[in-house]
């Protein structure tokens, strides 16, 4: 099936078996291997990408469902010679060991902060009607869909807090 | 994953028509549950009808002060809607206590209602399961069943319905609108959408083949405070061991039964002047342990009594 997806700003047309997940389309067909396949069942978050600005699990979505959509992967956020400030914050805070979950953590963090800035509620707040404020508790709750088996969670929280502070996001 | 064909439905009428005409067809919206099950070959549709972009995602006020939620509205959008947060906080609380941010951004309202159980024996295709293979038997009966049902189960199936959202909606007296392949629309109480397993646990809802949920209707909120509280093994991203939604005098439980459990016995006892603890004892008279889940009976008695009392107090 012919499917056109704008990936990191560039329209890409692919002829795909309908079974191809968005994750496999990115990794196997477009050779964008930054997004990782961890569990392939939406439990670990390593495949998190931004679709039309929203973070989703790329493994639990068919590529053909995304015809016309705009996808941003870790490769679209930063490059080795020009890191995204969130990538730099993860380095500064030592927010990973093996690094396998990191692209998903970073894409998820970007989507998460946009949700927080838009005022979306979370389970961390007592009052769902109130506007949420950035806090470590909010980050932990909102990032619970991203597993880190090296258990760098405290540093991941620190990295996201650093980025938000330095970039004046969700403040 | 088994091979399948795929189409994007042009409109709701075309979607239900295709679902009725094409053997083995299934609707897909967010896909977060269906694709997971297709990878495990528990779900094996021959054809997918993508309904995710149908114009059924609006959230609109009804003239009587209620709310119409389109079946394709994502869980994130419903939870973030100011009218939901202001008038139906129990629903926003329930949604944000379920799944993860990534899943809620994709999962639809209709799909959340129709998601399948997370029973590990349903997921393990090497084990017998009457839901997967009618008549095969139930491995959970003799298995590790601490997550399983204490209410509404049968000898054929003790799996629980995993939704948080649906529990709040049942406490809010929600109704479901559907479209049938014949073009007929019908409206039924959400509390009647899901069936108890009985001898046929593979038949999970009252929907006919090809029937599509198009809308959930919330009536104006009942007088009184609202609360959703969930008890689970982890602080986040885990299904409920027991959860409760209270909306005024209406009460529903999650994690305990094959469907969102409206606690009619407890509600009647409270209306007759019983204390929360007494009302919960009355509700749980019908509770049955499967072996490892006896703790759920005690847990739910305490959770229910506490949350009902707190909700009553906060409404005064």
Tab-separated table of C-alpha atoms in Angstrom:
chain	number	residue	atom	x	y	z
A	1	UNK	CA	0.000	0.000	0.000
A	2	UNK	CA	1.352	3.380	-0.940
A	3	UNK	CA	1.692	5.649	2.071
A	4	UNK	CA	3.184	9.119	2.340
A	5	UNK	CA	4.434	10.256	5.717
A	6	UNK	CA	6.346	13.457	6.381
A	7	UNK	CA	9.287	12.353	8.496
A	8	UNK	CA	11.471	15.011	10.102
A	9	UNK	CA	10.143	17.559	7.625
A	10	UNK	CA	10.603	15.497	4.474
A	11	UNK	CA	7.686	13.757	2.687
A	12	UNK	CA	8.542	10.071	2.232
A	13	UNK	CA	6.453	7.759	0.074
A	14	UNK	CA	6.614	4.045	0.822
A	15	UNK	CA	4.950	0.959	-0.615
A	16	UNK	CA	4.164	-1.082	2.476
A	17	UNK	CA	2.628	-4.348	3.576
A	18	UNK	CA	-0.294	-3.170	5.769
A	19	UNK	CA	1.243	-5.115	8.662
A	20	UNK	CA	4.226	-2.737	8.808
A	21	UNK	CA	4.175	-0.765	12.027
A	22	UNK	CA	5.163	2.876	12.018
A	23	UNK	CA	8.263	1.801	13.972
A	24	UNK	CA	9.304	-0.773	11.362
A	25	UNK	CA	8.635	1.716	8.561
A	26	UNK	CA	10.989	4.197	10.252
A	27	UNK	CA	13.686	1.681	11.134
A	28	UNK	CA	13.619	-0.877	8.312
A	29	UNK	CA	12.346	1.165	5.367
A	30	UNK	CA	13.686	4.659	6.089
A	31	UNK	CA	16.770	3.461	8.018
A	32	UNK	CA	16.019	5.847	10.866
A	33	UNK	CA	17.221	3.529	13.606
A	34	UNK	CA	17.180	6.104	16.394
A	35	UNK	CA	13.688	4.985	17.450
A	36	UNK	CA	14.181	1.689	19.246
A	37	UNK	CA	12.225	-1.553	19.381
A	38	UNK	CA	12.153	-2.699	22.989
A	39	UNK	CA	9.054	-4.712	23.850
A	40	UNK	CA	7.134	-4.091	20.565
A	41	UNK	CA	3.925	-4.073	22.667
A	42	UNK	CA	3.618	-0.476	23.872
A	43	UNK	CA	4.885	-1.244	27.334
A	44	UNK	CA	8.435	0.163	27.324
A	45	UNK	CA	8.217	3.442	25.393
A	46	UNK	CA	11.571	2.988	23.563
A	47	UNK	CA	9.753	3.554	20.240
A	48	UNK	CA	8.173	6.880	21.261
A	49	UNK	CA	7.971	9.396	18.417
A	50	UNK	CA	5.993	12.593	17.879
A	51	UNK	CA	3.097	12.345	15.408
A	52	UNK	CA	1.470	15.670	14.539
A	53	UNK	CA	3.126	16.947	17.713
A	54	UNK	CA	1.802	14.196	20.011
A	55	UNK	CA	3.939	11.447	21.521
A	56	UNK	CA	2.814	7.921	20.671
A	57	UNK	CA	4.221	4.387	20.694
A	58	UNK	CA	5.327	3.830	17.082
A	59	UNK	CA	5.208	0.047	17.623
A	60	UNK	CA	1.448	0.066	18.280
A	61	UNK	CA	0.459	1.910	15.145
A	62	UNK	CA	0.366	0.775	11.530
A	63	UNK	CA	2.310	2.931	9.088
A	64	UNK	CA	-0.674	2.952	6.711
A	65	UNK	CA	-2.717	4.629	9.457
A	66	UNK	CA	-0.342	7.605	9.235
A	67	UNK	CA	-0.748	8.574	5.575
A	68	UNK	CA	-0.405	12.368	5.497
A	69	UNK	CA	0.858	12.633	9.074
A	70	UNK	CA	3.949	14.476	10.281
A	71	UNK	CA	6.361	12.360	12.279
A	72	UNK	CA	9.365	13.622	14.241
A	73	UNK	CA	11.933	11.106	15.472
A	74	UNK	CA	15.072	11.621	17.553
A	75	UNK	CA	16.953	12.229	14.279
A	76	UNK	CA	14.637	15.181	13.632
A	77	UNK	CA	15.230	16.732	17.048
A	78	UNK	CA	19.010	16.947	16.986
A	79	UNK	CA	22.168	15.783	15.230
A	80	UNK	CA	25.502	14.668	16.685
A	81	UNK	CA	27.092	17.974	15.693
A	82	UNK	CA	24.075	20.024	16.806
A	83	UNK	CA	22.391	18.419	19.797
A	84	UNK	CA	18.891	19.377	20.826
A	85	UNK	CA	18.980	21.090	24.254
A	86	UNK	CA	17.085	18.109	25.701
A	87	UNK	CA	19.783	15.748	24.399
A	88	UNK	CA	22.430	18.001	25.968
A	89	UNK	CA	20.510	17.996	29.253
A	90	UNK	CA	20.507	14.156	29.251
A	91	UNK	CA	24.305	14.217	28.734
A	92	UNK	CA	24.864	16.869	31.389
A	93	UNK	CA	22.803	14.988	33.968
A	94	UNK	CA	24.185	11.548	33.008
A	95	UNK	CA	20.602	10.408	32.394
A	96	UNK	CA	21.386	7.005	30.856
A	97	UNK	CA	23.747	4.057	30.983
A	98	UNK	CA	23.167	1.786	27.977
A	99	UNK	CA	21.222	4.464	26.096
A	100	UNK	CA	18.719	2.117	24.464
A	101	UNK	CA	15.654	3.812	25.944
A	102	UNK	CA	17.087	7.336	25.560
A	103	UNK	CA	15.665	8.350	22.136
A	104	UNK	CA	12.216	7.319	23.361
A	105	UNK	CA	12.760	9.096	26.677
A	106	UNK	CA	13.747	12.304	24.870
A	107	UNK	CA	10.890	12.238	22.351
A	108	UNK	CA	8.502	11.421	25.181
A	109	UNK	CA	9.883	14.252	27.313
A	110	UNK	CA	9.313	16.745	24.491
A	111	UNK	CA	5.738	15.551	24.000
A	112	UNK	CA	5.161	15.467	27.750
A	113	UNK	CA	6.306	19.072	28.271
A	114	UNK	CA	4.058	20.239	25.429
A	115	UNK	CA	1.131	18.487	27.137
A	116	UNK	CA	2.028	20.115	30.443
A	117	UNK	CA	2.316	23.551	28.822
A	118	UNK	CA	-1.103	23.024	27.227
A	119	UNK	CA	-2.484	22.372	30.720
A	120	UNK	CA	-3.330	18.682	30.289
A	121	UNK	CA	-4.124	17.018	33.629
A	122	UNK	CA	-2.258	14.080	35.150
A	123	UNK	CA	-2.713	11.585	37.947
A	124	UNK	CA	-0.027	13.421	39.969
A	125	UNK	CA	-2.298	16.402	40.637
A	126	UNK	CA	-4.965	16.227	43.300
A	127	UNK	CA	-7.334	18.495	41.397
A	128	UNK	CA	-7.761	17.616	37.719
A	129	UNK	CA	-9.530	20.912	37.047
A	130	UNK	CA	-6.524	22.980	38.168
A	131	UNK	CA	-3.746	23.994	35.794
A	132	UNK	CA	-0.813	21.619	36.366
A	133	UNK	CA	2.630	22.922	37.310
A	134	UNK	CA	5.990	21.377	36.500
A	135	UNK	CA	7.366	19.307	39.370
A	136	UNK	CA	9.392	16.141	39.853
A	137	UNK	CA	6.210	14.265	40.796
A	138	UNK	CA	4.509	15.414	37.589
A	139	UNK	CA	7.490	14.309	35.493
A	140	UNK	CA	7.609	10.876	37.130
A	141	UNK	CA	3.901	10.295	36.590
A	142	UNK	CA	3.816	11.648	33.037
A	143	UNK	CA	6.935	9.708	31.995
A	144	UNK	CA	5.720	6.353	33.377
A	145	UNK	CA	5.264	4.999	29.850
A	146	UNK	CA	9.047	5.038	29.362
A	147	UNK	CA	10.949	2.259	31.079
A	148	UNK	CA	14.718	2.498	31.779
A	149	UNK	CA	16.113	-0.887	32.789
A	150	UNK	CA	19.422	0.721	33.789
A	151	UNK	CA	17.208	2.653	36.205
A	152	UNK	CA	18.503	6.132	35.445
A	153	UNK	CA	15.160	7.553	36.545
A	154	UNK	CA	16.486	10.161	39.029
A	155	UNK	CA	18.844	11.560	36.397
A	156	UNK	CA	16.143	11.506	33.712
A	157	UNK	CA	13.955	13.630	35.991
A	158	UNK	CA	16.917	15.949	36.604
A	159	UNK	CA	17.600	16.249	32.868
A	160	UNK	CA	14.004	17.162	32.076
A	161	UNK	CA	13.918	19.657	34.956
A	162	UNK	CA	17.205	21.182	33.710
A	163	UNK	CA	15.905	21.503	30.156
A	164	UNK	CA	12.638	23.064	31.339
A	165	UNK	CA	14.542	25.540	33.541
A	166	UNK	CA	17.128	26.492	30.916
A	167	UNK	CA	14.625	26.785	28.087
A	168	UNK	CA	11.887	28.348	30.270
A	169	UNK	CA	9.433	25.601	29.327
A	170	UNK	CA	6.304	24.941	31.379
A	171	UNK	CA	7.508	27.433	34.003
B	1	UNK	CA	1.026	-10.956	12.560
B	2	UNK	CA	-1.292	-12.692	10.091
B	3	UNK	CA	-1.813	-10.949	6.741
B	4	UNK	CA	-4.826	-8.672	6.394
B	5	UNK	CA	-6.195	-6.091	4.025
B	6	UNK	CA	-6.711	-2.496	5.095
B	7	UNK	CA	-9.052	0.310	4.156
B	8	UNK	CA	-9.768	3.735	5.510
B	9	UNK	CA	-13.506	4.266	5.854
B	10	UNK	CA	-14.874	7.320	4.041
B	11	UNK	CA	-17.796	7.806	6.442
B	12	UNK	CA	-19.525	5.897	9.263
B	13	UNK	CA	-22.106	4.384	6.908
B	14	UNK	CA	-19.394	2.997	4.628
B	15	UNK	CA	-17.528	1.633	7.671
B	16	UNK	CA	-20.448	-0.395	9.013
B	17	UNK	CA	-21.398	-1.564	5.523
B	18	UNK	CA	-17.875	-2.869	4.920
B	19	UNK	CA	-17.826	-4.499	8.357
B	20	UNK	CA	-21.009	-6.405	7.545
B	21	UNK	CA	-19.949	-7.443	4.051
B	22	UNK	CA	-16.303	-8.450	4.463
B	23	UNK	CA	-15.688	-11.695	6.392
B	24	UNK	CA	-13.311	-11.314	9.310
B	25	UNK	CA	-13.422	-7.514	9.233
B	26	UNK	CA	-12.653	-5.463	12.328
B	27	UNK	CA	-12.696	-1.756	13.056
B	28	UNK	CA	-9.431	-0.123	14.104
B	29	UNK	CA	-9.226	3.334	15.686
B	30	UNK	CA	-6.170	3.983	17.891
B	31	UNK	CA	-5.084	0.370	17.552
B	32	UNK	CA	-3.239	0.294	20.881
B	33	UNK	CA	-5.035	-2.849	22.104
B	34	UNK	CA	-5.947	-4.504	18.800
B	35	UNK	CA	-2.422	-4.356	17.304
B	36	UNK	CA	-0.908	-5.693	20.520
B	37	UNK	CA	-3.264	-8.684	20.287
B	38	UNK	CA	-2.700	-9.093	16.531
B	39	UNK	CA	1.048	-9.387	17.084
B	40	UNK	CA	0.342	-12.254	19.473
B	41	UNK	CA	-2.150	-13.722	16.963
B	42	UNK	CA	-4.864	-13.633	19.598
B	43	UNK	CA	-6.753	-11.316	17.255
B	44	UNK	CA	-6.584	-12.443	13.622
B	45	UNK	CA	-8.704	-10.079	11.515
B	46	UNK	CA	-8.714	-10.664	7.758
B	47	UNK	CA	-9.558	-7.032	7.080
B	48	UNK	CA	-9.132	-3.794	9.002
B	49	UNK	CA	-11.480	-0.858	8.575
B	50	UNK	CA	-9.727	2.263	9.851
B	51	UNK	CA	-12.342	4.425	11.541
B	52	UNK	CA	-9.796	6.638	13.306
B	53	UNK	CA	-10.294	9.649	11.048
B	54	UNK	CA	-14.076	9.539	10.856
B	55	UNK	CA	-15.672	12.828	11.922
B	56	UNK	CA	-16.677	11.327	15.269
B	57	UNK	CA	-14.136	13.019	17.521
B	58	UNK	CA	-16.071	16.083	18.657
B	59	UNK	CA	-16.910	16.769	22.297
B	60	UNK	CA	-20.088	18.857	22.460
B	61	UNK	CA	-22.505	20.194	25.051
B	62	UNK	CA	-26.010	18.758	24.922
B	63	UNK	CA	-28.999	21.109	25.355
B	64	UNK	CA	-29.825	19.621	28.775
B	65	UNK	CA	-26.374	20.331	30.224
B	66	UNK	CA	-24.791	16.985	29.440
B	67	UNK	CA	-21.939	16.146	27.086
B	68	UNK	CA	-21.626	14.174	23.847
B	69	UNK	CA	-18.222	12.564	23.386
B	70	UNK	CA	-17.433	11.291	19.899
B	71	UNK	CA	-16.190	7.706	19.892
B	72	UNK	CA	-12.976	8.739	18.115
B	73	UNK	CA	-12.056	11.396	20.692
B	74	UNK	CA	-8.764	10.276	22.193
B	75	UNK	CA	-8.481	9.518	25.888
B	76	UNK	CA	-6.059	12.476	26.238
B	77	UNK	CA	-8.491	14.917	24.649
B	78	UNK	CA	-11.397	13.781	26.790
B	79	UNK	CA	-9.345	14.037	30.002
B	80	UNK	CA	-8.065	17.510	29.046
B	81	UNK	CA	-11.465	18.909	28.040
B	82	UNK	CA	-12.362	21.777	30.407
B	83	UNK	CA	-16.013	20.650	30.550
B	84	UNK	CA	-14.976	17.136	31.549
B	85	UNK	CA	-12.546	18.451	34.171
B	86	UNK	CA	-15.090	20.927	35.512
B	87	UNK	CA	-18.362	18.972	35.425
B	88	UNK	CA	-17.173	15.334	35.325
B	89	UNK	CA	-13.879	15.323	37.262
B	90	UNK	CA	-14.343	11.619	38.079
B	91	UNK	CA	-13.969	10.898	34.361
B	92	UNK	CA	-10.807	12.976	33.932
B	93	UNK	CA	-9.336	11.344	37.057
B	94	UNK	CA	-10.169	7.856	35.805
B	95	UNK	CA	-8.657	8.443	32.358
B	96	UNK	CA	-5.374	9.869	33.635
B	97	UNK	CA	-5.026	6.967	36.074
B	98	UNK	CA	-4.990	4.509	33.169
B	99	UNK	CA	-2.283	3.475	30.669
B	100	UNK	CA	0.547	5.899	29.758
B	101	UNK	CA	0.692	9.321	28.131
B	102	UNK	CA	1.666	7.771	24.787
B	103	UNK	CA	-1.226	5.284	24.851
B	104	UNK	CA	-3.803	7.878	25.929
B	105	UNK	CA	-2.757	10.073	22.979
B	106	UNK	CA	-3.758	7.293	20.589
B	107	UNK	CA	-6.511	5.325	22.363
B	108	UNK	CA	-10.055	6.263	21.358
B	109	UNK	CA	-13.129	6.509	23.552
B	110	UNK	CA	-14.910	3.699	21.709
B	111	UNK	CA	-11.812	1.526	21.677
B	112	UNK	CA	-11.272	2.013	25.399
B	113	UNK	CA	-14.768	0.620	26.034
B	114	UNK	CA	-14.104	-2.368	23.764
B	115	UNK	CA	-10.553	-3.203	24.913
B	116	UNK	CA	-9.973	-6.834	25.868
B	117	UNK	CA	-8.984	-8.216	29.238
B	118	UNK	CA	-5.332	-8.270	30.363
B	119	UNK	CA	-5.765	-11.754	31.927
B	120	UNK	CA	-2.302	-13.353	31.497
B	121	UNK	CA	-3.902	-16.647	30.480
B	122	UNK	CA	-5.850	-14.881	27.720
B	123	UNK	CA	-2.512	-13.494	26.508
B	124	UNK	CA	-0.659	-16.830	26.782
B	125	UNK	CA	-1.674	-18.777	23.685
B	126	UNK	CA	-0.178	-21.999	25.102
B	127	UNK	CA	-2.800	-22.002	27.874
B	128	UNK	CA	-6.486	-22.874	27.538
B	129	UNK	CA	-8.821	-19.887	27.490
B	130	UNK	CA	-12.552	-19.903	26.832
B	131	UNK	CA	-12.392	-16.353	25.502
B	132	UNK	CA	-9.814	-17.239	22.849
B	133	UNK	CA	-11.116	-20.697	22.106
B	134	UNK	CA	-14.656	-21.371	23.336
B	135	UNK	CA	-14.827	-24.669	25.210
B	136	UNK	CA	-11.050	-24.943	25.752
B	137	UNK	CA	-11.276	-24.357	29.499
B	138	UNK	CA	-9.895	-21.643	31.761
B	139	UNK	CA	-6.297	-21.772	32.974
B	140	UNK	CA	-6.899	-18.906	35.394
B	141	UNK	CA	-9.226	-20.999	37.578
B	142	UNK	CA	-6.297	-23.130	38.768
B	143	UNK	CA	-3.644	-20.526	38.001
B	144	UNK	CA	-2.296	-17.427	39.683
B	145	UNK	CA	-5.491	-15.442	39.844
B	146	UNK	CA	-4.811	-12.587	42.245
B	147	UNK	CA	-5.761	-10.069	39.534
B	148	UNK	CA	-9.013	-11.821	38.696
B	149	UNK	CA	-12.694	-11.209	39.283
B	150	UNK	CA	-14.550	-11.436	42.577
B	151	UNK	CA	-17.872	-10.277	41.111
B	152	UNK	CA	-19.840	-11.388	38.056
B	153	UNK	CA	-17.461	-14.187	37.014
B	154	UNK	CA	-18.432	-17.715	35.967
B	155	UNK	CA	-16.881	-21.197	35.896
B	156	UNK	CA	-15.923	-20.461	32.290
B	157	UNK	CA	-14.094	-17.151	32.852
B	158	UNK	CA	-12.842	-15.028	35.736
B	159	UNK	CA	-11.133	-12.289	33.703
B	160	UNK	CA	-11.706	-8.627	34.558
B	161	UNK	CA	-12.444	-5.696	32.274
B	162	UNK	CA	-9.365	-3.443	32.431
B	163	UNK	CA	-10.800	0.020	31.706
B	164	UNK	CA	-10.687	2.894	34.185
B	165	UNK	CA	-12.549	5.300	31.889
B	166	UNK	CA	-15.549	2.998	31.580
B	167	UNK	CA	-15.888	2.712	35.371
B	168	UNK	CA	-16.270	6.471	35.712
B	169	UNK	CA	-18.664	6.596	32.756
B	170	UNK	CA	-20.859	3.897	34.299
B	171	UNK	CA	-20.999	5.869	37.558
B	172	UNK	CA	-22.007	8.903	35.466
B	173	UNK	CA	-24.930	6.952	33.902
B	174	UNK	CA	-23.414	7.261	30.421
B	175	UNK	CA	-25.202	5.994	27.349
B	176	UNK	CA	-23.703	4.676	24.129
B	177	UNK	CA	-24.918	5.507	20.612
B	178	UNK	CA	-24.237	2.991	17.883
B	179	UNK	CA	-24.672	2.696	14.117
B	180	UNK	CA	-25.642	-0.654	12.595
B	181	UNK	CA	-24.894	-1.945	9.090
B	182	UNK	CA	-28.615	-1.531	8.345
B	183	UNK	CA	-28.205	2.188	9.018
B	184	UNK	CA	-30.154	2.000	12.282
B	185	UNK	CA	-28.942	3.940	15.276
B	186	UNK	CA	-29.524	2.738	18.790
B	187	UNK	CA	-28.919	4.102	22.236
B	188	UNK	CA	-28.181	1.863	25.205
B	189	UNK	CA	-26.963	2.419	28.759
B	190	UNK	CA	-23.213	1.844	29.008
B	191	UNK	CA	-23.897	-0.400	32.012
B	192	UNK	CA	-25.640	-2.782	29.573
B	193	UNK	CA	-22.984	-2.711	26.831
B	194	UNK	CA	-20.783	-5.406	28.383
B	195	UNK	CA	-22.100	-8.893	29.090
B	196	UNK	CA	-21.206	-11.130	31.982
B	197	UNK	CA	-19.318	-14.225	30.788
B	198	UNK	CA	-21.703	-17.024	31.790
B	199	UNK	CA	-21.031	-19.949	29.454
B	200	UNK	CA	-19.998	-17.668	26.564
B	201	UNK	CA	-17.085	-15.481	27.717
B	202	UNK	CA	-15.983	-14.939	24.108
B	203	UNK	CA	-19.105	-12.803	23.555
B	204	UNK	CA	-18.163	-9.692	25.489
B	205	UNK	CA	-20.698	-7.045	24.486
B	206	UNK	CA	-24.259	-6.588	23.266
B	207	UNK	CA	-23.032	-5.169	19.944
B	208	UNK	CA	-24.123	-6.990	16.790
B	209	UNK	CA	-21.561	-7.819	14.087
B	210	UNK	CA	-20.576	-4.634	12.264
B	211	UNK	CA	-22.191	-2.340	14.824
B	212	UNK	CA	-20.036	0.739	15.515
B	213	UNK	CA	-19.995	2.839	18.674
B	214	UNK	CA	-20.269	6.437	17.461
B	215	UNK	CA	-20.840	8.472	20.628
B	216	UNK	CA	-20.900	8.348	24.405
B	217	UNK	CA	-23.501	10.582	26.016
B	218	UNK	CA	-23.070	11.858	29.543
B	219	UNK	CA	-26.239	13.163	31.198
B	220	UNK	CA	-25.918	16.324	33.304
B	221	UNK	CA	-23.842	15.462	36.386
B	222	UNK	CA	-25.844	14.314	39.408
B	223	UNK	CA	-25.757	16.482	42.518
B	224	UNK	CA	-22.902	15.688	44.879
B	225	UNK	CA	-19.143	15.304	44.729
B	226	UNK	CA	-17.213	12.964	42.432
B	227	UNK	CA	-14.151	10.818	43.128
B	228	UNK	CA	-12.108	8.173	41.337
B	229	UNK	CA	-9.574	6.180	43.321
B	230	UNK	CA	-7.483	3.314	42.044
B	231	UNK	CA	-5.406	0.751	43.929
B	232	UNK	CA	-2.695	-1.009	41.918
B	233	UNK	CA	0.631	-2.801	42.221
B	234	UNK	CA	2.656	0.146	40.873
B	235	UNK	CA	2.209	3.897	41.378
B	236	UNK	CA	1.598	4.441	37.665
B	237	UNK	CA	0.967	2.564	34.414
B	238	UNK	CA	-0.716	-0.516	35.904
B	239	UNK	CA	-4.260	-1.842	35.753
B	240	UNK	CA	-6.435	-1.673	38.854
B	241	UNK	CA	-6.540	-4.330	41.542
B	242	UNK	CA	-9.593	-2.413	42.686
B	243	UNK	CA	-10.894	1.003	41.734
B	244	UNK	CA	-13.972	3.005	42.609
B	245	UNK	CA	-15.851	5.829	40.923
B	246	UNK	CA	-18.341	7.815	42.977
B	247	UNK	CA	-20.575	10.435	41.350
B	248	UNK	CA	-23.133	11.778	43.793
B	249	UNK	CA	-25.052	8.721	44.952
B	250	UNK	CA	-23.844	6.501	42.114
B	251	UNK	CA	-21.007	4.052	42.538
B	252	UNK	CA	-19.058	1.797	40.177
B	253	UNK	CA	-16.024	-0.448	40.625
B	254	UNK	CA	-13.171	-1.459	38.345
B	255	UNK	CA	-10.721	-4.348	38.505
B	256	UNK	CA	-13.260	-6.612	40.172
B	257	UNK	CA	-15.535	-7.950	37.452
B	258	UNK	CA	-15.797	-8.853	33.752
B	259	UNK	CA	-17.433	-5.457	33.199
B	260	UNK	CA	-17.417	-2.039	34.847
B	261	UNK	CA	-19.362	-2.938	37.990
B	262	UNK	CA	-22.269	-0.690	38.942
B	263	UNK	CA	-22.728	-1.177	42.691
B	264	UNK	CA	-26.528	-1.121	42.719
B	265	UNK	CA	-26.777	-2.946	46.051
B	266	UNK	CA	-24.479	-0.486	47.802
B	267	UNK	CA	-26.277	2.473	46.226
B	268	UNK	CA	-29.657	1.190	47.443
B	269	UNK	CA	-28.293	0.587	50.941
B	270	UNK	CA	-26.852	4.125	51.095
B	271	UNK	CA	-30.104	5.595	49.836
B	272	UNK	CA	-31.897	3.728	52.631
B	273	UNK	CA	-29.596	5.322	55.201
B	274	UNK	CA	-26.882	2.669	55.599
B	275	UNK	CA	-23.363	3.703	56.589
B	276	UNK	CA	-20.704	3.347	53.852
B	277	UNK	CA	-19.198	0.319	55.577
B	278	UNK	CA	-22.604	-1.411	55.740
B	279	UNK	CA	-23.319	-0.568	52.123
B	280	UNK	CA	-20.040	-2.113	51.042
B	281	UNK	CA	-20.693	-5.231	53.104
B	282	UNK	CA	-24.046	-5.600	51.334
B	283	UNK	CA	-22.454	-5.144	47.907
B	284	UNK	CA	-19.731	-7.675	48.630
B	285	UNK	CA	-22.055	-10.400	49.944
B	286	UNK	CA	-22.043	-11.730	46.394
B	287	UNK	CA	-18.211	-11.605	46.101
B	288	UNK	CA	-16.378	-14.897	45.499
B	289	UNK	CA	-12.652	-15.548	45.725
B	290	UNK	CA	-10.936	-17.504	42.947
B	291	UNK	CA	-8.136	-18.540	45.327
B	292	UNK	CA	-5.426	-15.889	45.173
B	293	UNK	CA	-7.672	-12.827	45.094
B	294	UNK	CA	-9.390	-13.083	48.478
B	295	UNK	CA	-7.534	-9.901	49.432
B	296	UNK	CA	-9.588	-7.985	46.865
B	297	UNK	CA	-12.724	-8.509	48.940
B	298	UNK	CA	-11.175	-6.925	52.045
B	299	UNK	CA	-9.386	-4.279	49.990
B	300	UNK	CA	-12.574	-3.277	48.182
B	301	UNK	CA	-14.634	-3.189	51.379
B	302	UNK	CA	-12.134	-0.737	52.890
B	303	UNK	CA	-11.540	1.249	49.697
B	304	UNK	CA	-15.270	1.585	49.051
B	305	UNK	CA	-16.174	2.602	52.598
B	306	UNK	CA	-13.358	5.179	52.746
B	307	UNK	CA	-14.004	6.780	49.372
B	308	UNK	CA	-17.792	6.855	49.784
B	309	UNK	CA	-17.433	8.499	53.206
B	310	UNK	CA	-14.890	11.038	51.900
B	311	UNK	CA	-17.036	11.872	48.880
B	312	UNK	CA	-20.135	12.322	51.050
B	313	UNK	CA	-18.177	14.561	53.427
B	314	UNK	CA	-16.725	16.717	50.654
B	315	UNK	CA	-20.206	17.293	49.199
B	316	UNK	CA	-21.505	18.771	52.443
